[in-house]
Each structure stands twice: as structure tokens, then as C-alpha cells.
mmCIF file with all atom_site columns, C-alpha atoms in Angstrom:
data_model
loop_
_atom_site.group_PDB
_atom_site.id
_atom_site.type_symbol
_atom_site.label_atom_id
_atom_site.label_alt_id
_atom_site.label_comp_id
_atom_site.label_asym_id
_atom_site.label_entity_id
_atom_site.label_seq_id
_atom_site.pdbx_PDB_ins_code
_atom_site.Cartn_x
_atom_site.Cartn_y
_atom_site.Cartn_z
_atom_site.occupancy
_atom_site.B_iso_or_equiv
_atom_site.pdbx_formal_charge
_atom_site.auth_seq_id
_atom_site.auth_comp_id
_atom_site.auth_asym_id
_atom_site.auth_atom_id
_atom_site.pdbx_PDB_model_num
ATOM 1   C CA . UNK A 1 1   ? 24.121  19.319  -19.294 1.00 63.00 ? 20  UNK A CA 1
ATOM 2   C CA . UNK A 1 2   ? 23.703  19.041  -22.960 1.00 80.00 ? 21  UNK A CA 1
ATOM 3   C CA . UNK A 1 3   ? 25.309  15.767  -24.845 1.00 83.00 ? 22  UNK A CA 1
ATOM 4   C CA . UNK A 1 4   ? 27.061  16.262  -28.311 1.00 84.00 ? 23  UNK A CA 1
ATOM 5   C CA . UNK A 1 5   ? 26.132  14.150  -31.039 1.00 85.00 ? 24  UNK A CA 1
ATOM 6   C CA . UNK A 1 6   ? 29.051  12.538  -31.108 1.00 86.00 ? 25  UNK A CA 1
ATOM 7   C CA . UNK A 1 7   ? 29.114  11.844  -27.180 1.00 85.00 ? 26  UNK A CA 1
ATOM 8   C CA . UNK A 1 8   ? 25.264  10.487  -28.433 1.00 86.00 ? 27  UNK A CA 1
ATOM 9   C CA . UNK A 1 9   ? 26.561  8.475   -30.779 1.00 87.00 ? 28  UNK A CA 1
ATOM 10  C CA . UNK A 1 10  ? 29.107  6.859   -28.724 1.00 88.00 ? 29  UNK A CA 1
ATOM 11  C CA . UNK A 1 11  ? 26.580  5.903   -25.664 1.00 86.00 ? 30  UNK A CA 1
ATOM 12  C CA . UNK A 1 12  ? 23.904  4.252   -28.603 1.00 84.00 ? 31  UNK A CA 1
ATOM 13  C CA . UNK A 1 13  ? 27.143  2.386   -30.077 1.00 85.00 ? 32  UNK A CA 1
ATOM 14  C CA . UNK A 1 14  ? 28.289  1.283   -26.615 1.00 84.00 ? 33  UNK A CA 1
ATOM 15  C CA . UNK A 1 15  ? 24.326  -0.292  -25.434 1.00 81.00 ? 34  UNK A CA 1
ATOM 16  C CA . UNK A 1 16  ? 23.788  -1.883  -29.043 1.00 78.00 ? 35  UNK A CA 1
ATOM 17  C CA . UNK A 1 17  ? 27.071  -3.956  -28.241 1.00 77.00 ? 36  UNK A CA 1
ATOM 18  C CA . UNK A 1 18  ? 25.949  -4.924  -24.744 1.00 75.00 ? 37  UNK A CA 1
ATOM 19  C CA . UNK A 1 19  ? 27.476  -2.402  -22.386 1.00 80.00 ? 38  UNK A CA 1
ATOM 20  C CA . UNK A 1 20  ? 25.281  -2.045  -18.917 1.00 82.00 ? 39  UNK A CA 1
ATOM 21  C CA . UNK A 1 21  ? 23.915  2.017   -18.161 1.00 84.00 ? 40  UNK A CA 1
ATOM 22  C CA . UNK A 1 22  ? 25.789  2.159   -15.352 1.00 87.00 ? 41  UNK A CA 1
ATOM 23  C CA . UNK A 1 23  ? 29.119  1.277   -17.335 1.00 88.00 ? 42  UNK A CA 1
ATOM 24  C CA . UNK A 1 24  ? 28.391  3.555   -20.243 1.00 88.00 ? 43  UNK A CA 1
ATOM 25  C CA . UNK A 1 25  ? 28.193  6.383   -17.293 1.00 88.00 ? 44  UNK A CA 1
ATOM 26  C CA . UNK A 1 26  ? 31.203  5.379   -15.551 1.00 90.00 ? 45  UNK A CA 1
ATOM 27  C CA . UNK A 1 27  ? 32.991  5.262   -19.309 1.00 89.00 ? 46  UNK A CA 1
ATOM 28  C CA . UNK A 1 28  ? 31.503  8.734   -20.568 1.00 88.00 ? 47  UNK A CA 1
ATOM 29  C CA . UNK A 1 29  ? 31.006  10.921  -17.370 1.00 89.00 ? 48  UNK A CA 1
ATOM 30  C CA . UNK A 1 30  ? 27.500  11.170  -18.100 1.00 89.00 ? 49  UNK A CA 1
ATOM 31  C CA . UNK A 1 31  ? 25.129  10.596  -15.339 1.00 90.00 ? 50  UNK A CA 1
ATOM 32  C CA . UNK A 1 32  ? 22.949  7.225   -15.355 1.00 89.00 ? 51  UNK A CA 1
ATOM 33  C CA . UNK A 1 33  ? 19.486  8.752   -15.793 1.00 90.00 ? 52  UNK A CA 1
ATOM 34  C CA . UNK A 1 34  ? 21.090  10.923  -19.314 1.00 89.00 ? 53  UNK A CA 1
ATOM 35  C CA . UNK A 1 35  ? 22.377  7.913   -20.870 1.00 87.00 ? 54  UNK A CA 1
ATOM 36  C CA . UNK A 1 36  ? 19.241  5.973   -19.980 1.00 86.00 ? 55  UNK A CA 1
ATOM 37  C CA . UNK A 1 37  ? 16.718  8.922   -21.659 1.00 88.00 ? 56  UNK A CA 1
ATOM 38  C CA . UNK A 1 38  ? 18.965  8.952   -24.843 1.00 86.00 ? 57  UNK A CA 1
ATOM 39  C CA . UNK A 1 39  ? 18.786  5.603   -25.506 1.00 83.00 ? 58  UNK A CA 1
ATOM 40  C CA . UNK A 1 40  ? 15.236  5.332   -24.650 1.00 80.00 ? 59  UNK A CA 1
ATOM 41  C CA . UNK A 1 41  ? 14.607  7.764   -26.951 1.00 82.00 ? 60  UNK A CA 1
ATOM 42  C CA . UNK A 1 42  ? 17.117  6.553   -29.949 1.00 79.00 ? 61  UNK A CA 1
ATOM 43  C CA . UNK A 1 43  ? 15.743  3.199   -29.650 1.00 74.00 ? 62  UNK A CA 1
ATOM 44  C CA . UNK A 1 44  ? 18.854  1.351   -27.788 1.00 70.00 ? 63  UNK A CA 1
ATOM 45  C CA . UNK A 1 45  ? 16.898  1.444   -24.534 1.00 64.00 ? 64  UNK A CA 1
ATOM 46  C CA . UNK A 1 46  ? 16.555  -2.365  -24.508 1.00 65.00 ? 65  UNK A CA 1
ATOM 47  C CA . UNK A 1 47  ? 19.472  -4.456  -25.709 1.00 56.00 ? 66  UNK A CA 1
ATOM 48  C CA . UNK A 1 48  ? 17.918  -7.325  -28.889 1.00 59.00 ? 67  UNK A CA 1
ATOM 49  C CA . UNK A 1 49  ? 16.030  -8.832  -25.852 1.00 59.00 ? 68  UNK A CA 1
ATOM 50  C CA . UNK A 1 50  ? 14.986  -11.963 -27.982 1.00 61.00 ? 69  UNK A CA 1
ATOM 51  C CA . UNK A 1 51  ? 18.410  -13.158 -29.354 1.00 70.00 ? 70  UNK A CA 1
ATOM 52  C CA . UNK A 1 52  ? 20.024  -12.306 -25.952 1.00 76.00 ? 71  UNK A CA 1
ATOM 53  C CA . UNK A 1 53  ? 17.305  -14.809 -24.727 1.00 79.00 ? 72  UNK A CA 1
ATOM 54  C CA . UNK A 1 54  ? 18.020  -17.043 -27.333 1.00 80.00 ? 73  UNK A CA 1
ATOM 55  C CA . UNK A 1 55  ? 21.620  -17.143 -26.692 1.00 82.00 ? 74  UNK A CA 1
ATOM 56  C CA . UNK A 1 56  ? 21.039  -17.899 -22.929 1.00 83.00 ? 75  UNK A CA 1
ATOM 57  C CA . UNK A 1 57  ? 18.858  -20.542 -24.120 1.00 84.00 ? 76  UNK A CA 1
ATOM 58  C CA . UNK A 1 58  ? 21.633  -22.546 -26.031 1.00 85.00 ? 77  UNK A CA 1
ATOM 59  C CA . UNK A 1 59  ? 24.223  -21.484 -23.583 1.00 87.00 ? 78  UNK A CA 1
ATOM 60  C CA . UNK A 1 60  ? 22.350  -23.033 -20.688 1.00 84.00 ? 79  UNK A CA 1
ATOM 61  C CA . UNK A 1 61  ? 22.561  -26.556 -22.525 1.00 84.00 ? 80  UNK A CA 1
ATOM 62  C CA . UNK A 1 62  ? 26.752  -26.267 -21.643 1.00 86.00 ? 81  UNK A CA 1
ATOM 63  C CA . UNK A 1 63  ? 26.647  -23.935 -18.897 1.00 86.00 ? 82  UNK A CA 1
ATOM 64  C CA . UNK A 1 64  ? 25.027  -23.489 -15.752 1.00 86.00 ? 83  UNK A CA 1
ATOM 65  C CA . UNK A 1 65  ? 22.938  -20.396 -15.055 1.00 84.00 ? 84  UNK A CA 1
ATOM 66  C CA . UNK A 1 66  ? 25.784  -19.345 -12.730 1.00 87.00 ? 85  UNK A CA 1
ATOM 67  C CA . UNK A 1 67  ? 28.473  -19.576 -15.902 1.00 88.00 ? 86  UNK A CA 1
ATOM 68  C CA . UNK A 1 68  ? 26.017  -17.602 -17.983 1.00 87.00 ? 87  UNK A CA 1
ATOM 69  C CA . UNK A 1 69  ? 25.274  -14.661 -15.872 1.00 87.00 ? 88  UNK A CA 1
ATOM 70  C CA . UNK A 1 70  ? 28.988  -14.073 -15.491 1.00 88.00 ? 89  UNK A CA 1
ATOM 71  C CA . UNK A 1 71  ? 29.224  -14.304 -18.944 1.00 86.00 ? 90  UNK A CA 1
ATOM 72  C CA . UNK A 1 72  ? 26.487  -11.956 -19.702 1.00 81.00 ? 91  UNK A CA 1
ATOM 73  C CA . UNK A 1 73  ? 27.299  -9.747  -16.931 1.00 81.00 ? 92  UNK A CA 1
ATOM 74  C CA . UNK A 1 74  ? 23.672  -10.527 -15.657 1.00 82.00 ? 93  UNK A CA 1
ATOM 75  C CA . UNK A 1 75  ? 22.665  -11.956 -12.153 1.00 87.00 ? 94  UNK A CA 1
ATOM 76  C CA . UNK A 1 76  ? 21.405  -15.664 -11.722 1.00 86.00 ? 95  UNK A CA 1
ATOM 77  C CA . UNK A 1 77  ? 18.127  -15.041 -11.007 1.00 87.00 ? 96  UNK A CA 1
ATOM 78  C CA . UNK A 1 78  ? 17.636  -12.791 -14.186 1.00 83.00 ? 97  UNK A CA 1
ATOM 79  C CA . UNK A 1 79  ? 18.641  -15.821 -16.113 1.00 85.00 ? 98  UNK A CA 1
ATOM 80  C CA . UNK A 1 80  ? 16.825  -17.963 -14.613 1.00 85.00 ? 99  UNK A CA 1
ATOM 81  C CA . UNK A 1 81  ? 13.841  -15.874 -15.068 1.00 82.00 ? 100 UNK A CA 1
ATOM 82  C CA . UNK A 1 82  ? 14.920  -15.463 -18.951 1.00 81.00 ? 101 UNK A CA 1
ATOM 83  C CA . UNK A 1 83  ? 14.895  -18.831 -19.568 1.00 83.00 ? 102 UNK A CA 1
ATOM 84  C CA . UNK A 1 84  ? 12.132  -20.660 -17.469 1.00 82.00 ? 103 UNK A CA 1
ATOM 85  C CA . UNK A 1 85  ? 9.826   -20.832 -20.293 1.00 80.00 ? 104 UNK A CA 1
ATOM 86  C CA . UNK A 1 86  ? 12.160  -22.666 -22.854 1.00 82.00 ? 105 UNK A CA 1
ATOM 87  C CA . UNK A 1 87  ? 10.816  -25.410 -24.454 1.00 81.00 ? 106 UNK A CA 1
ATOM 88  C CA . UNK A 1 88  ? 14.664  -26.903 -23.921 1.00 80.00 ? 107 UNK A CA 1
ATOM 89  C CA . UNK A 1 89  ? 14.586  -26.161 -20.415 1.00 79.00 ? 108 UNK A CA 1
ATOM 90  C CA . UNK A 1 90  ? 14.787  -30.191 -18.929 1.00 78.00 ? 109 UNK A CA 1
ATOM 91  C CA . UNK A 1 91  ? 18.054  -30.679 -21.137 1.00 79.00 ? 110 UNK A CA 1
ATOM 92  C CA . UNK A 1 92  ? 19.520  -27.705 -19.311 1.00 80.00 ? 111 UNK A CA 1
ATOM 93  C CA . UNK A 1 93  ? 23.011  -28.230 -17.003 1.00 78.00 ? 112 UNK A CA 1
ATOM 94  C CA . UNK A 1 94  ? 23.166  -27.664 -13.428 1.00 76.00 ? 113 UNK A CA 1
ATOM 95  C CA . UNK A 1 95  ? 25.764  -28.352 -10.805 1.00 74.00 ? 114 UNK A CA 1
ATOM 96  C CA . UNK A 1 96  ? 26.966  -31.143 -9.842  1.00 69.00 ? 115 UNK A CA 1
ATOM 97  C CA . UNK A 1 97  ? 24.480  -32.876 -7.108  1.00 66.00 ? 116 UNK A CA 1
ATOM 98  C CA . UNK A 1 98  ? 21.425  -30.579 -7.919  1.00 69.00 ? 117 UNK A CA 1
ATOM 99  C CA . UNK A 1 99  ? 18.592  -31.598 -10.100 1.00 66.00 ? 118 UNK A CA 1
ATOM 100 C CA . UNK A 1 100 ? 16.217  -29.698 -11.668 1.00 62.00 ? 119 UNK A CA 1
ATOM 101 C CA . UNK A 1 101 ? 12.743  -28.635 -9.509  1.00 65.00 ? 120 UNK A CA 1
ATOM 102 C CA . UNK A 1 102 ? 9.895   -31.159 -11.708 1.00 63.00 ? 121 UNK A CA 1
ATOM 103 C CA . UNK A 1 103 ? 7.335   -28.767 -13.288 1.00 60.00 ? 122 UNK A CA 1
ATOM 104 C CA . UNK A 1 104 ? 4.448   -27.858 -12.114 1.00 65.00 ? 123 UNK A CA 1
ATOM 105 C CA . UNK A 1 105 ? 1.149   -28.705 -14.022 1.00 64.00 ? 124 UNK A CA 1
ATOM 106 C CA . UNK A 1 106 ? -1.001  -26.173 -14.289 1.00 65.00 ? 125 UNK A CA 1
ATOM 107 C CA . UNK A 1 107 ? -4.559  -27.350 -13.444 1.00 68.00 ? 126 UNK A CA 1
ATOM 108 C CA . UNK A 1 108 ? -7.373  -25.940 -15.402 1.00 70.00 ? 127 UNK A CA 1
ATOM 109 C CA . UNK A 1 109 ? -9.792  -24.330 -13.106 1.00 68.00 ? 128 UNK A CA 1
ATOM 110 C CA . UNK A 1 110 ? -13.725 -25.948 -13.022 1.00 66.00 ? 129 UNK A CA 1
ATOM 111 C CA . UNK A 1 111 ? -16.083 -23.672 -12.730 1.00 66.00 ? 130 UNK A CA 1
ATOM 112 C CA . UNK A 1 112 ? -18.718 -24.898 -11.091 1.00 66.00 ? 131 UNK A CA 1
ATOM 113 C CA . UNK A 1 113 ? -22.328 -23.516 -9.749  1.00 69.00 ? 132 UNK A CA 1
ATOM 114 C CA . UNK A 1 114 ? -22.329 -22.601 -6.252  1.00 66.00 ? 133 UNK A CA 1
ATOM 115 C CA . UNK A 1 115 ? -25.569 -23.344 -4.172  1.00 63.00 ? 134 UNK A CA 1
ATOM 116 C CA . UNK A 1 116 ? -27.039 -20.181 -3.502  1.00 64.00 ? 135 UNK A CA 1
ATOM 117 C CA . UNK A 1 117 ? -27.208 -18.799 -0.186  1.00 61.00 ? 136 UNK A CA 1
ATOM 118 C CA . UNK A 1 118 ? -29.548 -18.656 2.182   1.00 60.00 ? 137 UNK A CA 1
ATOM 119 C CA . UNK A 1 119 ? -30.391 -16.133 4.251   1.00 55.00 ? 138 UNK A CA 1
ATOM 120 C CA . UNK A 1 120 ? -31.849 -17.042 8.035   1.00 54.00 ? 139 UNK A CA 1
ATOM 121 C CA . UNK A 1 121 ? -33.915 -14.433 9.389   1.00 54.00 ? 140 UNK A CA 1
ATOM 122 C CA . UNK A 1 122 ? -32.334 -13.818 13.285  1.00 51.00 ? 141 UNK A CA 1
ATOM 123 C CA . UNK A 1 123 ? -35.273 -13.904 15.449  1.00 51.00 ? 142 UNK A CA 1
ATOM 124 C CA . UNK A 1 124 ? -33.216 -12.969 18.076  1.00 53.00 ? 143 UNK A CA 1
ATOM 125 C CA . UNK A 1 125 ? -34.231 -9.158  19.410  1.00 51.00 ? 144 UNK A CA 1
ATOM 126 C CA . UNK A 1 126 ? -31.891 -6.612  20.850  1.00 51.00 ? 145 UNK A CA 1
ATOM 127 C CA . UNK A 1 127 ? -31.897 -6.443  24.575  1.00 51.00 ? 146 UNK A CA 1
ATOM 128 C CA . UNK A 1 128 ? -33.477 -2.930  25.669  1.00 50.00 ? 147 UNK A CA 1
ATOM 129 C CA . UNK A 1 129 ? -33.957 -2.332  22.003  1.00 49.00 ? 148 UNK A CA 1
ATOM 130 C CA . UNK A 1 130 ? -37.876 -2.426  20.771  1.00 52.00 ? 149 UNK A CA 1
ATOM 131 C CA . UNK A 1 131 ? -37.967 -3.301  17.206  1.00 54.00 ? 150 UNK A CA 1
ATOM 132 C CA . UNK A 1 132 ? -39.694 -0.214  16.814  1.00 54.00 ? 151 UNK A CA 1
ATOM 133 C CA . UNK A 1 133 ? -37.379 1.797   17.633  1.00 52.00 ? 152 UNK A CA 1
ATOM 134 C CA . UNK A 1 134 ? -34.631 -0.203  15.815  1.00 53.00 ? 153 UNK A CA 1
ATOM 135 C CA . UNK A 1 135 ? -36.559 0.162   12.157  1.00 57.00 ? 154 UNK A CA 1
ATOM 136 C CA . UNK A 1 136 ? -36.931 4.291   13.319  1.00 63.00 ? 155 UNK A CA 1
ATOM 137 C CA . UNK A 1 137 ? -32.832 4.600   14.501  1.00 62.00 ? 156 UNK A CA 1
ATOM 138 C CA . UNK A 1 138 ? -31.109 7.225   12.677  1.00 65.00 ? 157 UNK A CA 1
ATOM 139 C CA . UNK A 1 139 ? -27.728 8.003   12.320  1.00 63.00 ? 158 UNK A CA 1
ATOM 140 C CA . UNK A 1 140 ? -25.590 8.117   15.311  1.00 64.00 ? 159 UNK A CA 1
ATOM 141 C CA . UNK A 1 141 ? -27.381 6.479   17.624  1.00 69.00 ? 160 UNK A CA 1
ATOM 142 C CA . UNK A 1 142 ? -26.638 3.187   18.765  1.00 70.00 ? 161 UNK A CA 1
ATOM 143 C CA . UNK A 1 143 ? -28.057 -0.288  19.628  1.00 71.00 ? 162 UNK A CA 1
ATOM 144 C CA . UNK A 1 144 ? -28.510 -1.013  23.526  1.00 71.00 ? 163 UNK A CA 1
ATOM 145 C CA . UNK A 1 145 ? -26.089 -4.366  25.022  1.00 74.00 ? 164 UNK A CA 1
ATOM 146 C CA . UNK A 1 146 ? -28.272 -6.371  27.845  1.00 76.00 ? 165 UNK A CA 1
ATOM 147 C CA . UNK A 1 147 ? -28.655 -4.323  30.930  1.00 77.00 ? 166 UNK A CA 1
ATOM 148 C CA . UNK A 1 148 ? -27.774 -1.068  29.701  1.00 74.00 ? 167 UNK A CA 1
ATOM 149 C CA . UNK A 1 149 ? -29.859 2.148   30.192  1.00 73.00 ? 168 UNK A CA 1
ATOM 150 C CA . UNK A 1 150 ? -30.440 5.180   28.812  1.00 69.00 ? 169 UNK A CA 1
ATOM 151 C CA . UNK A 1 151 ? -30.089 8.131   31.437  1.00 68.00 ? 170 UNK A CA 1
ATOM 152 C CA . UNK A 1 152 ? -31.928 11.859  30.879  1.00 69.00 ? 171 UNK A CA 1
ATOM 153 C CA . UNK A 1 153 ? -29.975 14.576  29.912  1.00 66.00 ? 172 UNK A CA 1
ATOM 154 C CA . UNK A 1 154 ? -29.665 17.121  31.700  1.00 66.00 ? 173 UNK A CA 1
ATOM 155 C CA . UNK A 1 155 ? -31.264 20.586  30.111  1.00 66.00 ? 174 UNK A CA 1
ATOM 156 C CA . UNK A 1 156 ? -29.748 24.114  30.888  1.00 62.00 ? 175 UNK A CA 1
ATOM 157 C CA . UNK A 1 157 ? -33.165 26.356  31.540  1.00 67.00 ? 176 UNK A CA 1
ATOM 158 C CA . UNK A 1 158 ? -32.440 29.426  31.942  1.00 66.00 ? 177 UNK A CA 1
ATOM 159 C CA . UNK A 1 159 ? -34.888 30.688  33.491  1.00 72.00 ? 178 UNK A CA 1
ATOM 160 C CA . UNK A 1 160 ? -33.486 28.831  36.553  1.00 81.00 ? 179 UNK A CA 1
ATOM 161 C CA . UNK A 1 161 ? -29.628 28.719  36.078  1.00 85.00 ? 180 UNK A CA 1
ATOM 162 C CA . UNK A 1 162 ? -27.152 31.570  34.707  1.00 86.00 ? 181 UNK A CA 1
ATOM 163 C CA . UNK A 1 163 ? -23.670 30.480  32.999  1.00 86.00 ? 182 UNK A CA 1
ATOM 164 C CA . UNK A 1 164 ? -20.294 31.217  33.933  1.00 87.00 ? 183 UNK A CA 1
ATOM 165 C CA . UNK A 1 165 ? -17.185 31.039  31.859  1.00 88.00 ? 184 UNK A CA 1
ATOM 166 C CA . UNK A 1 166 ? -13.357 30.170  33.814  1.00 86.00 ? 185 UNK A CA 1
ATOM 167 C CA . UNK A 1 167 ? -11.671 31.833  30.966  1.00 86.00 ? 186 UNK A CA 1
ATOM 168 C CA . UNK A 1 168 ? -9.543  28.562  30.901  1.00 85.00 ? 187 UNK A CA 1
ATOM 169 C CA . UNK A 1 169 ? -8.124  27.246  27.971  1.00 85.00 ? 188 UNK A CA 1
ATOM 170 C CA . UNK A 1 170 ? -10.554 24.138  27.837  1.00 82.00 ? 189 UNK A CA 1
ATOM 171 C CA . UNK A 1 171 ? -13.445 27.195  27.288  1.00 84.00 ? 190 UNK A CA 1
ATOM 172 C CA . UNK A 1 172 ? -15.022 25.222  30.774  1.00 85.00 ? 191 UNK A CA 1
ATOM 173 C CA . UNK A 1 173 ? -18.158 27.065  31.801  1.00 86.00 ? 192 UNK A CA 1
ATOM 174 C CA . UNK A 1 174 ? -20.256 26.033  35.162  1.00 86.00 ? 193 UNK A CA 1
ATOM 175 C CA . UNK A 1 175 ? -23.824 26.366  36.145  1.00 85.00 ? 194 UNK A CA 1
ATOM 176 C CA . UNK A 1 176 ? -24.920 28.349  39.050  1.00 87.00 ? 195 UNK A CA 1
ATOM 177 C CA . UNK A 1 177 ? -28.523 28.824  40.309  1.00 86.00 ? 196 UNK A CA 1
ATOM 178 C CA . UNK A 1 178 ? -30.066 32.341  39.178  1.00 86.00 ? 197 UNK A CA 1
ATOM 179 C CA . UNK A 1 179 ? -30.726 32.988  43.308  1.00 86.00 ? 198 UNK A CA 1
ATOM 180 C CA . UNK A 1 180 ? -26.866 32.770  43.735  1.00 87.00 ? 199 UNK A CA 1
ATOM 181 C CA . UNK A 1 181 ? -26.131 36.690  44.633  1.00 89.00 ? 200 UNK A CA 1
ATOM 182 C CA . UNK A 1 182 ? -22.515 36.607  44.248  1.00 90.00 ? 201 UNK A CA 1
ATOM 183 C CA . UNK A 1 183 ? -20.439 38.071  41.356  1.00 91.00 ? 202 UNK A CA 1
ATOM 184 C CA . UNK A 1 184 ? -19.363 36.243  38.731  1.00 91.00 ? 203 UNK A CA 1
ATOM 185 C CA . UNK A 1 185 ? -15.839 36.833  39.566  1.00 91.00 ? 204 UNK A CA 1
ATOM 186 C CA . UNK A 1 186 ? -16.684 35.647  43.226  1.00 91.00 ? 205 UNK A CA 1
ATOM 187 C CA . UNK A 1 187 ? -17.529 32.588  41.454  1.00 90.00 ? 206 UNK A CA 1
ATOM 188 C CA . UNK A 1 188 ? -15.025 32.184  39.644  1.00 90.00 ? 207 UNK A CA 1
ATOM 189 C CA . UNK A 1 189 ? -12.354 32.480  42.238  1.00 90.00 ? 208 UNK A CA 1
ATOM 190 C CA . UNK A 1 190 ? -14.288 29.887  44.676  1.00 88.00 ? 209 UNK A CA 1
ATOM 191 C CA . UNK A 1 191 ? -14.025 27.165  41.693  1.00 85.00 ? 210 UNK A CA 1
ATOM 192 C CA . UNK A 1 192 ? -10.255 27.449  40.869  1.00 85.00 ? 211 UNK A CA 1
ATOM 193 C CA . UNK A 1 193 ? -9.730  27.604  44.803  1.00 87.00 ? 212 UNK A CA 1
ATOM 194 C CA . UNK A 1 194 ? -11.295 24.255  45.343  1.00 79.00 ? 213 UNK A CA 1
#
């Protein structure tokens, strides 16, 4: 949707005076995220952030911070955060029967040498593990616990066993000696059938 000038002109005029995005869209018709982009890019995008500070400032000495977000149309806590780092801030009002938190002194931060660390060499060897072996290990093998064992794989020669696939859909394929006469299919049939 394109914006007149004048509709442009209006929405700057409105946020310079201290009308919230969400009011100016309510107001115009003109979605939220419109109004925000032209006054981003006219320069209205953030109201006179220092006097409005300013004016919280000497309002807070009369009001509390309750008084001057309604008054600003703000929300506590973004006054509060506006004004925490006045240098007036311990002559500000608050309710009746709360006090101000004290203020926290900021302590510097010594810097200091740490002892350097030492390093103890664990003498302590891997059970089942020769050191040896430990120096030579290469990637993906893995350090024995205390009364493990390694067992022999089993190799497929084939000069003494033939393969069989089930034609399963885990792929399975069995062994079978190479003096087995029966058929493959024969095979096949007798392992399912188990």
C-alpha cells in the first residue's frame, strides 16, 4: 500500500508530538510496521530520547515512577530503567512505606597472578591396555575397562562357506558351509520356517 505525502506528513507530525506506533496506526489505518519504516526513515523513529529522559528525571522528584508512566503513557519498568542512572536519583519520591533499594558499589576488579598449574603425570596404566599399544591407538578404537577382553572376529573364507541373501528388508544374509548340497531357496525356506 503506498502512503501519500500528506498521510506521511501526518504520521511524522503525530510521533514528533509523542504519539505511540501503535496509536498512530489505530488513528491512520496504516499498519504498525508502515508507520514504523517511515519514521525510521524521516528521522521521527525515536521520540527526543534525551529531554523525554530529562523530563522523567524532574518529574520523578514529585511523582512516583507509577504517576510518570501514566503520564507518559510508558510502563514502570521503562521508567525506572530511564532514570536509574540520574545523578538525582536518592531525592526521588516513592510510595508511601517503600524506600529506595541502597546502591550498589561497584568493586573494582584486582587482577592478580594466578600460580601456574601443574601438571601430575598419572602413573596409573590402563587395565588390559599396554602402553604400547595406547601411544599406537588410532581412531576408533577404544581403551580396555579392568577385566574386559578382546574376542576374534570371525572371517568369512570363502573357500569354505558360500553366502545367502533372505531378500528381507534388513538385507540379512547367512552363512552356510560350501558341502551343504541344498538349493539356495531350500535354504532359505528352512531359515524363515524356524
Amino acid at each position: 500500500m503506498r502512503v501519500s505525502c500528506e498521510h506521511k506528513e501526518k504520521i511524522i507530525e503525530l510521533r514528533k508530538s509523542g504519539v505511540q506506533f501503535q496509536e498512530i496506526s489505530e488513528q491512520t489505518g496504516i499498519s504498525y510496521n508502515t508507520i514504523k519504516s517511515i519514521c525510521y526513515r524521516n528521522g521521527a523513529y525515536r521520540q527526543n530520547v534525551v529531554s523525554m529522559k530529562k523530563q522523567m528525571e524532574t518529574d520523578r522528584l514529585t511523582m512516583t515512577s507509577k504517576e510518570v508512566a501514566a503520564k507518559y503513557n510508558r510502563t514502570i519498568r521503562s521508567v525506572n530503567q530511564a532514570t536509574q542512572d540520574s545523578p538525582l536519583k536518592d531525592k526521588f519520591k516513592f510510595p508511601a512505606g517503600k524506600k529506595p533499594k541502597p546502591t550498589k558499589v561497584k568493586k573494582e576488579k584486582v587482577i592478580s597472578e594466578k600460580p601456574k598449574r601443574i601438571l601430575k603425570k598419572i602413573d596409573k596404566q590402563p587395565a588390559g591396555v599396554k602402553e604400547d599399544l595406547l601411544q599406537k591407538m588410532n581412531k576408533g578404537e577404544i581403551k580396555l575397562l579392568k577385566g574386559e577382553t578382546v574376542f576374534k572376529t570371525k572371517v568369512h573364507d570363502v573357500t569354505k562357506q558360500r553366502q545367502i541373501s533372505l531378500r528381507d528388508p534388513k538385507n540379512t544374509v547367512i552363512f552356510v558351509k560350501m558341502s551343504d548340497t541344498r538349493s539356495d531357496e531350500e535354504i532359505r525356506n528352512q531359515f524363515i520356517n524356524r
